[in-house]
C-alpha cells in the first residue's frame, strides 16, 4: 500500500489519492461521472438514512418525479432556466440502429428524433411545480411537504470526486405553502435540520447564513446556506435552503383559494444536500494516513486485529475475539474481526487507518494472559491498554467521546480561522497566508462583491444569521456598513 | 369520492383508477413517465428496505454507477446491445442556448454536440463490467457481490402505471465469480431471495422457474424467474435472476488469475426487481373498493376513526383513542388516529378502504360505555366487537393473521388457476374462458413456442424448477416431451 501524498505537499492530490485508495470512489469511463464504490456508498447510506429520518420527523414525505424535463417546462421560470440551461444533458433521440456501413456499430436513428427535447434534470423545481398545479386548488391542499432522493446531472466542465461531478446523488425538498411567512419558516427550519445534522452527525461545524443576491439559487428570492471550513482554509457550502417566493407558483400557474375565498399563487421552498457532503467529510477530518470518520458515519466502527504466531495462538485469540465481537454487536456497534492470515497485522493497521475505522482493538498472546486489549483511536492516534472485562461498555463510551472530540477539533480549527479584517490589503494577505473565513465589511453592492471576487477569488459565503451588528466601512469603496459578512475562497 | 369501475366490468380501467384514486401514482407531462406519489412511494420504500436488508444479509453491498453509458460500451456485448438499442434515450448534446429568433425560447446548442452519444442506462451490465475489469485481477478479488438501487429508462411505446413505464425504479445486482458453479449458485440464491420476499412479505405466491431461450435476458446464458398470477388470469414476471456465463467477462475482457495460476474470464450474474412489483401487489390482492395491502407493506396498518356527535363526545373518544394509539405504537404498529371534523365517518371508511389500510378501529359513545371497539378487516370486510382491554395484543395477532390469510387467498386463487391441458384446442378454450397458468407439453423448439404465441398471445412463462417429469406429447407438433411447462398470457 503506497503512502498518500501529504496534505502539506499537495492538498488536492492528497484528496484524490485518499478517495481512490480508501475505496470511496473512482473515475468512470463516462466524462465527469464517478463510480461510488461500496465503502463510499455505505457512508453515504448512513448520511441519507439519518437525513431521511429527520425529514420524516419534520413532517415530510418522499415521492418520485420524472428524470426528464421537457424543454418547454424548463423555459417557464426564466431565471431558473437561465441558471441551468448552460450545463445540461439533452436527450434528442429515443433509438439506436445498426450502422449500415458497419454491422458491429450502433448509430443514432435519425427517424427517432423527439418532437421536444428532454433535459436530464439538473434540479426538479420545473417538473415538480408543473405537478403541484394539479394537486393544489384550495388552502386545504396546503402545505405540501415533499422530498425526493434522486440523481441529477449538471454538465460541469471541471469535475472533482464528490465535490463537482456531472451526475451526483442528492435529495431535494420541494414544499408549497399558503403564506409567505409559512414558506420562510419552512426554509429556515430545513436550514436548521441541515445544520444540526452536519454538526451532530458529521461532526462538521457550520455557519448558518444567507447568500448575497449574486450567489442566490436561480429562481429563489432568498437562499439560506450552511458553510463549512476545510483544512486547507477553503469554504464548502454544505447545504442550501431556498425561499422561492411565488416565483414557481406564478411560472407554473399554481393557484389556490384562500380561507377567505381569494385566489392566490402558492409560495414555495426548495432545499438540497448532495454527495458533496462526502467531500466535506473527508476534508474536515482526515489526515495524511487517510480517512478519519466520526463513529456515527463509520460503516465499521471497531476493528479487532489479532497479533499471533501460528495457528494455535490464533485459535486462542479467535475464541476471545469472537466473544468481544458478539458483545459489541449486542450494543449495536458495528465491528469487524479481521483474522485473515494472508496479511500481517501492520498491513491491517495501515489499511484500517486509511479507511478511517474509529477504534482498533489489537489482541496478542500477552493480552490473553493479562486479560487486556490494546485500544487505538484513529482520530488522535493514541493507544492504551484496557482490561478485557466490560470492554464493550468502555468502547461504547469511547465512541461517544471520539464523536465529540472530532467535532471539537474541527470547531477549534474553524474558530481560529475566522479572521476579522478591516483593510483590503490585510484581507488579501490573510486570504493568501492563512486562508479561512474572513469577517469583513461590505458595501452591499454587487459591484464591490464582484471586484473582490475578480481580484482575490474570494466570494461572500454568507451573511450570518443573527449577525452581530457593528458599524464599519467597506473594504474597497469605504462606504458605511452595519455588519460583517463572511468571505472565503470556496470549493 | 367516485366509486371505482368494477374489476368485472373493465379490469384495466379498474387498475388505472385505483392507482390514481388511491394516490399511488399519476401520469406526468413527460411521455411514459409517471409521478410516484407519497403514498405509493411509501409502499415502495417498505419493499425496498426489506429487499435491501435481505441483499445485505446474503453478503451484498450497495454501490452506484453512472446513469450514462457511452454508445461504444453498449456495442461490446452484441446480444445485450441488440436487446436494448431499440428503445433507449440518447443524449447527444450538453447545452441549450437562447433562441436567437425568440429570447423566451431555448434551443439545443449545435456547438455543444457530444463526440460520443450517451445512452441513459436501460440496465447497467455494460458500465459495471467495464468497471469490474479494473477491480478484478486475481481469484482473491472474487467474488464481487454488488447491488445498485437506481432509475433506468427504456423507451416503451405503450406504457402502464408501474407495469411498463419509460423510466422506472429498480435494483440491479451484478456479481462476478471465479467459477461457473459459484455463479449459478448465486443466480439461484437470489431467485430464492426474491421468491421468499414476494411470498412472505408481499403475500404473493410465485412459481420459480427458468425461461426458454427466446424469453431470456439479452446477454444471459440462463434466465431464472418468479411468475405470479394476477386476478384477471394474466401472469406477471415479478423478478429475474440471470446467469450470464462468461459473456460480459469476455465482452469487457475481465480476466483473472486462478489459484492454479491460469488466466480465465470471470463468470457473472445479474438480478433485478422493480417498481413493477407495485403492479403485482395491486393486481393480486385488491378489490372493487380499492387497494388491499398485506400488513407488512402498509404505510398505515391501523386507522382509528371516532364516531361522535359534538365536541364533547369527540373529546371523550380522543382520550381513549390516543391511549390505544400509544399502545399500538409501542408495539411497532403504524397507526393513524383520524379525528378530523371536516369529514364524516362514512367518508373516512371509504377513504381508508380505498387506500388498503388493513385494520380499521371504530370507536363510538356506546363503545366507550361498554369498553369495546369495533374492528373491521380490510381484506375480508368482516367486522367484530372486541374488548378495549389488551386490544393492542389482539391487533398485533390480527395483523399476522391477515398477512397469512391474504397469502392463502392468493395461493388458493393461483392453485385453482393452474390447469393441466393436453390438446391445443382445449388450451385455447381454457386460455380464453378461464385464463391463468396452463401446464402443457412443449416440443422444446422456438418454432412451436412462437406459433402458440402468435395464435393465442400466450407465452411460456417458465419451466418450473424441480419440475415433475412426465411423458407427454407437445401441443402442436405432437412431439414427445418429458415435462409440462407453464403457459399464460402475461403483463
mmCIF file of C-alpha atoms in Angstrom, chain A residues 46 295 298-305 320-339 352 357-363 391-392 395 399:
data_model
loop_
_atom_site.group_PDB
_atom_site.id
_atom_site.type_symbol
_atom_site.label_atom_id
_atom_site.label_comp_id
_atom_site.label_asym_id
_atom_site.label_seq_id
_atom_site.Cartn_x
_atom_site.Cartn_y
_atom_site.Cartn_z
ATOM 1 C CA UNK A 46 -25.686 6.384 6.674
ATOM 2 C CA UNK A 295 -18.287 6.981 14.649
ATOM 3 C CA UNK A 298 -18.369 4.721 10.075
ATOM 4 C CA UNK A 299 -19.513 1.549 8.275
ATOM 5 C CA UNK A 300 -17.095 -0.290 10.577
ATOM 6 C CA UNK A 301 -16.806 1.390 13.980
ATOM 7 C CA UNK A 302 -14.440 -1.071 15.582
ATOM 8 C CA UNK A 303 -11.957 -3.475 14.042
ATOM 9 C CA UNK A 304 -10.342 -6.261 16.012
ATOM 10 C CA UNK A 305 -6.922 -7.398 14.805
ATOM 11 C CA UNK A 320 -11.834 -14.302 22.922
ATOM 12 C CA UNK A 321 -12.196 -12.016 19.907
ATOM 13 C CA UNK A 322 -15.466 -13.555 18.761
ATOM 14 C CA UNK A 323 -16.786 -13.078 22.268
ATOM 15 C CA UNK A 324 -15.834 -9.396 22.236
ATOM 16 C CA UNK A 325 -17.351 -9.051 18.766
ATOM 17 C CA UNK A 326 -20.648 -10.505 19.984
ATOM 18 C CA UNK A 327 -20.739 -8.213 22.998
ATOM 19 C CA UNK A 328 -20.108 -5.150 20.852
ATOM 20 C CA UNK A 329 -22.724 -6.224 18.292
ATOM 21 C CA UNK A 330 -25.230 -6.659 21.085
ATOM 22 C CA UNK A 331 -24.728 -2.976 21.819
ATOM 23 C CA UNK A 332 -25.461 -2.062 18.208
ATOM 24 C CA UNK A 333 -21.808 -1.332 17.456
ATOM 25 C CA UNK A 334 -20.622 -2.393 14.009
ATOM 26 C CA UNK A 335 -17.499 -4.432 14.425
ATOM 27 C CA UNK A 336 -15.263 -6.490 12.198
ATOM 28 C CA UNK A 337 -12.878 -9.168 13.363
ATOM 29 C CA UNK A 338 -10.140 -9.452 10.768
ATOM 30 C CA UNK A 339 -8.427 -12.783 11.383
ATOM 31 C CA UNK A 352 -7.981 0.395 8.657
ATOM 32 C CA UNK A 357 -12.170 2.973 11.306
ATOM 33 C CA UNK A 358 -12.553 4.914 14.604
ATOM 34 C CA UNK A 359 -11.308 2.240 17.023
ATOM 35 C CA UNK A 360 -8.842 -0.595 16.553
ATOM 36 C CA UNK A 361 -8.566 -3.329 19.136
ATOM 37 C CA UNK A 362 -5.394 -5.393 18.977
ATOM 38 C CA UNK A 363 -5.194 -8.707 20.824
ATOM 39 C CA UNK A 391 -14.672 -3.766 27.338
ATOM 40 C CA UNK A 392 -17.965 -3.296 25.483
ATOM 41 C CA UNK A 395 -15.826 1.040 23.761
ATOM 42 C CA UNK A 399 -17.159 6.070 20.537
#
